[in-house]
Short mmCIF file of C-alpha atoms in Angstrom, two decimals:
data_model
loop_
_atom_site.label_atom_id
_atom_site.label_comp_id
_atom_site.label_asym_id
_atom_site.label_seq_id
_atom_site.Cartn_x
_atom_site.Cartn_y
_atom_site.Cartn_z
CA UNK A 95 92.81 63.45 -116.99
CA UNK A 96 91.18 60.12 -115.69
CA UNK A 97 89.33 62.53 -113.26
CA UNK A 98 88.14 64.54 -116.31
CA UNK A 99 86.66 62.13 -118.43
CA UNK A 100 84.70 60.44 -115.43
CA UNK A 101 82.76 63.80 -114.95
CA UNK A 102 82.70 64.24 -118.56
CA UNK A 103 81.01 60.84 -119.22
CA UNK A 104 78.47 61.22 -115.89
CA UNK A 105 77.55 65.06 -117.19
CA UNK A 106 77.11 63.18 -120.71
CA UNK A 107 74.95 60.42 -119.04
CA UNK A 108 72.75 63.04 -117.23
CA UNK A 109 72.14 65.71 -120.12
CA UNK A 110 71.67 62.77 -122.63
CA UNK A 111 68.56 61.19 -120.20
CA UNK A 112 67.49 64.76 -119.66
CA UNK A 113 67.26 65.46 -123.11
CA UNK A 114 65.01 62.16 -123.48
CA UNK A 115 62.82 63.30 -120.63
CA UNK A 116 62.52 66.94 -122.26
CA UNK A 117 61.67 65.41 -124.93
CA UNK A 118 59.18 63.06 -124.30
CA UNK A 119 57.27 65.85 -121.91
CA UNK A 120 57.18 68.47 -124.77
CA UNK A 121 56.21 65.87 -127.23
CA UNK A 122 52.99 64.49 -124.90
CA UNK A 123 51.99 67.87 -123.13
CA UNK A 124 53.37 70.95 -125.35
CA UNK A 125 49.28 72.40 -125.59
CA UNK A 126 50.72 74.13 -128.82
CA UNK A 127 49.38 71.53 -131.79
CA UNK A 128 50.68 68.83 -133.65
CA UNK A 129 53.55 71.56 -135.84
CA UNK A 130 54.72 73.15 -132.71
CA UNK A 131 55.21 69.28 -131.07
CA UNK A 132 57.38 68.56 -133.85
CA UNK A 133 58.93 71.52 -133.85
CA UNK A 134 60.02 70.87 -130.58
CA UNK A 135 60.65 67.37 -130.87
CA UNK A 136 63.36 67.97 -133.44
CA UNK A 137 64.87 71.29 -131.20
CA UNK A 138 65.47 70.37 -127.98
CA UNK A 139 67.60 66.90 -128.64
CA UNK A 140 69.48 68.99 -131.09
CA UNK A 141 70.32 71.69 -128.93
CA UNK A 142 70.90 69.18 -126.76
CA UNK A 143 73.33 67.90 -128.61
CA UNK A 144 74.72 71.43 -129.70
CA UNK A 145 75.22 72.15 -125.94
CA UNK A 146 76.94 68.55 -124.69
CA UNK A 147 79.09 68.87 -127.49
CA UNK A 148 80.25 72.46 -126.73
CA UNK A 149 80.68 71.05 -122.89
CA UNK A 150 83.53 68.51 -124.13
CA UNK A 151 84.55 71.28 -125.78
CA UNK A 152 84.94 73.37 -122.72
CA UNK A 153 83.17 75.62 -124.03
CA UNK A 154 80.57 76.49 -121.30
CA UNK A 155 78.19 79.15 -122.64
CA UNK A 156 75.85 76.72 -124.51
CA UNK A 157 75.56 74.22 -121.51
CA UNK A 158 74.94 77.18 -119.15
CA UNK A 159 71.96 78.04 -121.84
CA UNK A 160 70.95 74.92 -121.75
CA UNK A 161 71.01 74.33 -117.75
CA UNK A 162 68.77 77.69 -118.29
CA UNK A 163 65.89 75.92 -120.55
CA UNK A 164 65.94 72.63 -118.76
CA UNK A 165 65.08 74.95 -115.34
CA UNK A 166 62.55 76.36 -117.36
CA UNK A 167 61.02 72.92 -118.70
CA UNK A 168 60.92 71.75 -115.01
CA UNK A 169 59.15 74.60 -114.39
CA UNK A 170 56.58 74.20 -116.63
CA UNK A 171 56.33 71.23 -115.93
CA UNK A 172 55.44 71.57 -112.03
CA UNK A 173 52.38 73.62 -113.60
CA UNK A 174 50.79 70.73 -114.93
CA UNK A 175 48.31 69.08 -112.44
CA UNK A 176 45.91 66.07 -112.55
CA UNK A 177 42.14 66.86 -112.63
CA UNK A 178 38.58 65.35 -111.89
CA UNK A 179 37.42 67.65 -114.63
CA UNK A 180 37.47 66.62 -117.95
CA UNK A 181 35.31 65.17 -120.53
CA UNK A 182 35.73 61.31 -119.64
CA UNK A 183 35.26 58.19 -121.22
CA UNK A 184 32.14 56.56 -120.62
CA UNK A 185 33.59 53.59 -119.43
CA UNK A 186 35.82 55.17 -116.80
CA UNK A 187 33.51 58.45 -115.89
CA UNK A 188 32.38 57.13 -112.53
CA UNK A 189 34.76 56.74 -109.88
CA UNK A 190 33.60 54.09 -106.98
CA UNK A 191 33.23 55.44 -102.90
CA UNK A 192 31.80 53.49 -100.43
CA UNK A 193 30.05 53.94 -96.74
CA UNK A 194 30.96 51.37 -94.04
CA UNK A 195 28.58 50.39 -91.44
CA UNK A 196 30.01 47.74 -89.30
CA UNK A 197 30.03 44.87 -92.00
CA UNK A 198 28.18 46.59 -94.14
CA UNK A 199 29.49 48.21 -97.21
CA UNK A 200 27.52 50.54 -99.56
CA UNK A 201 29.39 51.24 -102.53
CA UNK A 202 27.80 54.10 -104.96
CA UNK A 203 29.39 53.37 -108.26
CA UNK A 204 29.15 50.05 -109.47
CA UNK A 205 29.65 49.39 -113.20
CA UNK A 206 27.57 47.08 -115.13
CA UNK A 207 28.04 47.49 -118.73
CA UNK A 208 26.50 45.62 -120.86
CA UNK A 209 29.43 45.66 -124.01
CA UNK A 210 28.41 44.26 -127.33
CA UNK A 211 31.78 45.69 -128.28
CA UNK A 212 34.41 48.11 -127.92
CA UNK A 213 31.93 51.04 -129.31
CA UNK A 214 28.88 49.59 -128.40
CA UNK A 215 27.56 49.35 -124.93
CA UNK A 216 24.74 50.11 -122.49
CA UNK A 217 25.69 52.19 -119.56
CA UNK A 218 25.19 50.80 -116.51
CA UNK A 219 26.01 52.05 -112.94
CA UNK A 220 24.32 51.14 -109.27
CA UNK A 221 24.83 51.31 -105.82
CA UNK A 222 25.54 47.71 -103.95
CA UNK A 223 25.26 46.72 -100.77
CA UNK A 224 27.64 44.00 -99.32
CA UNK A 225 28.15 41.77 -96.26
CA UNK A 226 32.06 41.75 -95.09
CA UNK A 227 31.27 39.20 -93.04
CA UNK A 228 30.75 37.42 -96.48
CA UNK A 229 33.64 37.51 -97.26
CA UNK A 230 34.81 34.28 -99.02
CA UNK A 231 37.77 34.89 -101.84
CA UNK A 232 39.98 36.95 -103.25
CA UNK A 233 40.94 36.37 -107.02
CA UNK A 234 43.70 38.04 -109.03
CA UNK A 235 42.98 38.35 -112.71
CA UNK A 236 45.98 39.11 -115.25
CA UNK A 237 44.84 39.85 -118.60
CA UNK A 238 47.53 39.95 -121.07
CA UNK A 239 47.03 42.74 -123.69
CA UNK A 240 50.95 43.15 -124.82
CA UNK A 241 53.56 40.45 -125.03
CA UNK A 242 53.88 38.28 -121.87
CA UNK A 243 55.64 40.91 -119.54
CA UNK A 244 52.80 43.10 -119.76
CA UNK A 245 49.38 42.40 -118.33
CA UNK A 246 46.28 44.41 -116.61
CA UNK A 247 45.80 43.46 -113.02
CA UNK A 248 42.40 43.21 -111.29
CA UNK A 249 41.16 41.67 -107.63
CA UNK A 250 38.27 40.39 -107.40
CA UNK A 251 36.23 39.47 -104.23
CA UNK A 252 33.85 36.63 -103.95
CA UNK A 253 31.12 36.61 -101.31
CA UNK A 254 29.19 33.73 -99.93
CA UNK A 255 25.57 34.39 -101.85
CA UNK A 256 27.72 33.59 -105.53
CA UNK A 257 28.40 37.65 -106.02
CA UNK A 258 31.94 39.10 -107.38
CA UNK A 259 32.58 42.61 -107.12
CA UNK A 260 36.31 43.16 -109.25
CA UNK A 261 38.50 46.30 -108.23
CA UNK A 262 40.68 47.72 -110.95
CA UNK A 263 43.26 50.25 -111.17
CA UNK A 264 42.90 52.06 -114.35
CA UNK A 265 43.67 55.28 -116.23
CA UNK A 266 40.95 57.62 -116.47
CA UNK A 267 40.75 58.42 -120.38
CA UNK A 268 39.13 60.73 -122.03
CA UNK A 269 36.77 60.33 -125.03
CA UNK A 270 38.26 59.44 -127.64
CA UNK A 271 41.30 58.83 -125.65
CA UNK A 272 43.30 54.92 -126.06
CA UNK A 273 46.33 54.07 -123.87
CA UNK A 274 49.66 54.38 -124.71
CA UNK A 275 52.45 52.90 -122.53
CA UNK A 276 54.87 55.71 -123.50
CA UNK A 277 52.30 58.61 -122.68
CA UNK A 278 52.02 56.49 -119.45
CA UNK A 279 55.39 58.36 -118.40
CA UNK A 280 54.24 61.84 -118.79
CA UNK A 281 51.18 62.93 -116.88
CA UNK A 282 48.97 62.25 -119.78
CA UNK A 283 46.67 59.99 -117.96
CA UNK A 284 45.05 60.12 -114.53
CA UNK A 285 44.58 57.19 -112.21
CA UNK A 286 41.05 55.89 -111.52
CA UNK A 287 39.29 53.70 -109.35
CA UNK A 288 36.72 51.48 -111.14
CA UNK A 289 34.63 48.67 -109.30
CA UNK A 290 32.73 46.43 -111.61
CA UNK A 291 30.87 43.19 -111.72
CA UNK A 292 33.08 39.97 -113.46
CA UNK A 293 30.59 40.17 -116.34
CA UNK A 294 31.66 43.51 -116.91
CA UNK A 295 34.91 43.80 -116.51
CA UNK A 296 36.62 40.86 -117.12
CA UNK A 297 34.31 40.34 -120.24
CA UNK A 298 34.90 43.21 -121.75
CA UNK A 299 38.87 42.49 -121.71
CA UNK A 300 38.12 38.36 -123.11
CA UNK A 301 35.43 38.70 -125.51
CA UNK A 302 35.40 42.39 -126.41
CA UNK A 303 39.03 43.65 -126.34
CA UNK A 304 40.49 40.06 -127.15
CA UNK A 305 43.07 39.69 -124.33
CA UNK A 306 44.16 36.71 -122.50
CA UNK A 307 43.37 36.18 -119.60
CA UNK A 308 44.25 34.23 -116.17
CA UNK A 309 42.70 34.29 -112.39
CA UNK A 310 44.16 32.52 -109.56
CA UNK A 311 42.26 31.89 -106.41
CA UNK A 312 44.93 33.56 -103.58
CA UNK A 313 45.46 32.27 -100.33
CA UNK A 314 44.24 34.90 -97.80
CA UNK A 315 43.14 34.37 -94.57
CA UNK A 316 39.44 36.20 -93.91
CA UNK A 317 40.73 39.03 -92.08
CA UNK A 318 43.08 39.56 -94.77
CA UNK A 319 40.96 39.84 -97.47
CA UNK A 320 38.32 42.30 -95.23
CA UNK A 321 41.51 44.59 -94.96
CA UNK A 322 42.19 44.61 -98.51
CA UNK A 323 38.38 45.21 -99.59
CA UNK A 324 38.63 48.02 -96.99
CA UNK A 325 41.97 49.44 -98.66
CA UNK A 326 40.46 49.73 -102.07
CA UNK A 327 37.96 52.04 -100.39
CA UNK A 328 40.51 54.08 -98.87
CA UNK A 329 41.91 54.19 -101.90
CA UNK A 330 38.85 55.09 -104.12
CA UNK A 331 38.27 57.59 -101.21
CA UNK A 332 42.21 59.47 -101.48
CA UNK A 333 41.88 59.44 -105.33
CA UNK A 334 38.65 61.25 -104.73
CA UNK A 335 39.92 63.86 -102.88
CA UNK A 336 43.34 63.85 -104.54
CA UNK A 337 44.02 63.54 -108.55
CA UNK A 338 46.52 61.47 -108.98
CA UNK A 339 48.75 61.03 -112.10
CA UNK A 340 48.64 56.90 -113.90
CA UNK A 341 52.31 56.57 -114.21
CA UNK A 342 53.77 53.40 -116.64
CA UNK A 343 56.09 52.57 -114.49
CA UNK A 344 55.67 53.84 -110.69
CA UNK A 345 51.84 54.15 -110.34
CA UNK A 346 50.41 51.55 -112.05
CA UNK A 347 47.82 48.90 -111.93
CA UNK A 348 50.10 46.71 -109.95
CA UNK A 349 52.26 48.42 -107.82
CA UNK A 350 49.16 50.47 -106.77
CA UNK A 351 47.98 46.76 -105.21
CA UNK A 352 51.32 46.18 -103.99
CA UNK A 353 51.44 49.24 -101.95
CA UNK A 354 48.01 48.59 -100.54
CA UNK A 355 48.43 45.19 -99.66
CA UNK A 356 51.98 46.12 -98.05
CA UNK A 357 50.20 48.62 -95.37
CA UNK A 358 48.81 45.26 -94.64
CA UNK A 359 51.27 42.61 -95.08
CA UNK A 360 54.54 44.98 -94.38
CA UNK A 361 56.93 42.36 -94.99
CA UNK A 362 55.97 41.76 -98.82
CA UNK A 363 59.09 41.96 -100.87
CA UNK A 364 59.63 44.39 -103.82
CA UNK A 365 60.60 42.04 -106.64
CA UNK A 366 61.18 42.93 -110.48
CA UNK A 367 58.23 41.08 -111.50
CA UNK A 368 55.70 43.86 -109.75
CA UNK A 369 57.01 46.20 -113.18
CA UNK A 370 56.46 42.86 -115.32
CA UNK A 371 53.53 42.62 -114.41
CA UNK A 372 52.93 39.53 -117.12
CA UNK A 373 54.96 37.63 -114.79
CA UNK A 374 53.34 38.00 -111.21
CA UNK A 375 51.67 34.97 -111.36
CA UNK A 376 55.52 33.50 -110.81
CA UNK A 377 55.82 36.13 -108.19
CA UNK A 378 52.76 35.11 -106.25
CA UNK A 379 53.46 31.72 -106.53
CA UNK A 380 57.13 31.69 -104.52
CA UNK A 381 55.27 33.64 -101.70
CA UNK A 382 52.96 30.97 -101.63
CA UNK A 383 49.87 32.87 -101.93
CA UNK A 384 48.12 30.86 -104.95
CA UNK A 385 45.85 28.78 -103.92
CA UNK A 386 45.48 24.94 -105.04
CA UNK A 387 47.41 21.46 -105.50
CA UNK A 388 50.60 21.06 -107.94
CA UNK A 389 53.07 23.35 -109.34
CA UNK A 390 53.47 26.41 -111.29
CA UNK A 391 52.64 24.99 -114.43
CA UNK A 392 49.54 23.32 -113.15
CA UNK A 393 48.14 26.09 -111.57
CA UNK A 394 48.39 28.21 -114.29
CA UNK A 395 47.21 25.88 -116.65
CA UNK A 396 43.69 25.58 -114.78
CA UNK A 397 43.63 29.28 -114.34
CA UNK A 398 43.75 30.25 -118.02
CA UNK A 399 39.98 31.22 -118.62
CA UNK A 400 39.88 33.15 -121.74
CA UNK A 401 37.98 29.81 -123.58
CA UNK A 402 35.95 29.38 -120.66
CA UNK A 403 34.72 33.44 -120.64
CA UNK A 404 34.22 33.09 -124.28
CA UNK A 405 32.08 30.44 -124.33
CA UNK A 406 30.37 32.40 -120.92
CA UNK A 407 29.73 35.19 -123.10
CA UNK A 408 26.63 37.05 -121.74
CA UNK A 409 25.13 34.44 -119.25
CA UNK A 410 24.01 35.48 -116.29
CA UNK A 411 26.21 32.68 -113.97
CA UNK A 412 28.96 34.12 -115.66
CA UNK A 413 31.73 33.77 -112.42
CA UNK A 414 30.07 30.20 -111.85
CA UNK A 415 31.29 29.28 -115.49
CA UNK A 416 34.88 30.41 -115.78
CA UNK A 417 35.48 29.32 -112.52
#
């Protein structure tokens, strides 16, 4: 009897998180209209139900029909693949590659938008041309957009004649398209590449978007930081020849870093706070790789420069200033 109601309760756990997963991929990827979405929304947890039901039951004909759809979902679902080809935001419609010669790096797709706001922009992309052997910091920006568990993450490389260059992770929208964390889950979104001057990019997320926003200074020896640079490429490079899915949880704008900077560090620990993003800075800190005097609460406090990129707004030193 005990034995019963174990595998009862674990076929229970499994059909009810299947149901939410059927439900949640008809809901963002059924091609069928807003009617048939709902239409389906509202079926499949109630047959669902219907069918689990009919299982403690014993009654097995439902569940076996059920096994049946759920094959057929999964099925369906292995059909739908990212793309490079679709009508793209304008923001996001680039996606950066670069050439290495020796030291030098030529990068093709730099963005440079000039954003008056979230509507209203001029379009701006260039190649660039820098020095490794410039090389001089590494910044991590976290700009908080959500609560305090959930912020964007962005690196940001300084080099020795005052120029930033800031990588970031993002999904690739579409026009017209706005983020949603749910979505996030279910192939709606797929991952891009974007590199992007500080006035750009971290601008655009202070005094455009109205997030908060902090950047730390990381500890990172030179050869370090040349290996990290160089991953991003590799990495604009494989999403360039690959399409890769944004997912919310797995392939996101921080565990993407993470797994890049682990193929160089290999002994950097997963930790709970990589899917928390809002709270890496705490992360970061107990590896010891923030740079500068006192503790948590000092460093952070210096790092906050929302105010600071504000009050930047448009000038041209805009790096010197909310540094």
């Amino acid at each position: 009897m005990i034995k019963r109601i174990f595998f009862l309760a674990l076929g229970t756990l499994v059909m009810v998180s299947l149901a939410a997963w059927g439900a949640g991929a008809l809901w963002f990827q059924l091609p069928l209209g807003d009617l048939a979405r709902k239409l389906a929304l509202l079926a499949w947890p109630l047959f669902s139900l219907i069918a689990l039901l009919a299982l403690w039951r014993r009654r097995y004909r439902l569940p076996a029909i059920w096994l049946g759809l759920l094959l057929a979902l999964l099925a369906w679902w292995s059909t739908i693949a990212p793309s490079h080809d679709r009508i793209w935001a304008d923001d996001v419609a680039r996606m950066v590659s670069g050439k290495v010669d020796g030291s030098m790096v030529t990068l093709d797709q730099v963005r440079n938008f000039d954003w008056r706001s979230d509507t209203d922009y001029t379009v701006r992309w260039a190649p660039r041309r820098y020095d490794l052997n410039q090389l001089r910091s590494v910044d991590v920006a976290l700009s908080y957009w959500m609560g305090p568990a959930i912020a964007h993450t962005l690196v940001s490389f300084g080099f020795s004649d005052g120029r930033y260059l800031t990588f970031s992770i993002e999904i690739r929208k579409e026009r017209g398209e706005s983020f949603d964390g749910l979505a996030g889950f279910f192939k709606r979104y797929e991952t891009v590449l974007i590199a992007a001057d500080e006035r750009d990019i971290l601008r655009v997320r202070t005094n455009v978007r109205g997030e908060d926003m902090w950047l730390y200074r990381l500890q990172m020896p030179p050869q370090m930081m040349r290996s990290l640079f160089l991953a991003y490429l590799d990495e604009g490079a494989q999403l360039r020849r690959t399409p890769r899915f944004y997912n919310t949880l797995t392939g996101n704008c921080t565990t993407i870093v993470y797994q890049m900077a682990r193929r160089i560090s290999p002994g950097l620990p997963l930790d709970w706070r990589l899917l928390a993003s809002g709270y890496l800075d705490r992360y970061l800190y107990q590896l010891g790789a923030l740079q500068g005097q006192g503790g948590f609460d000092a460093l952070r406090q210096r790092a906050h420069i929302t105010a600071r990129a504000r009050a930047a707004d448009q000038a041209a030193d805009f790096s010197a200033r909310i540094r």
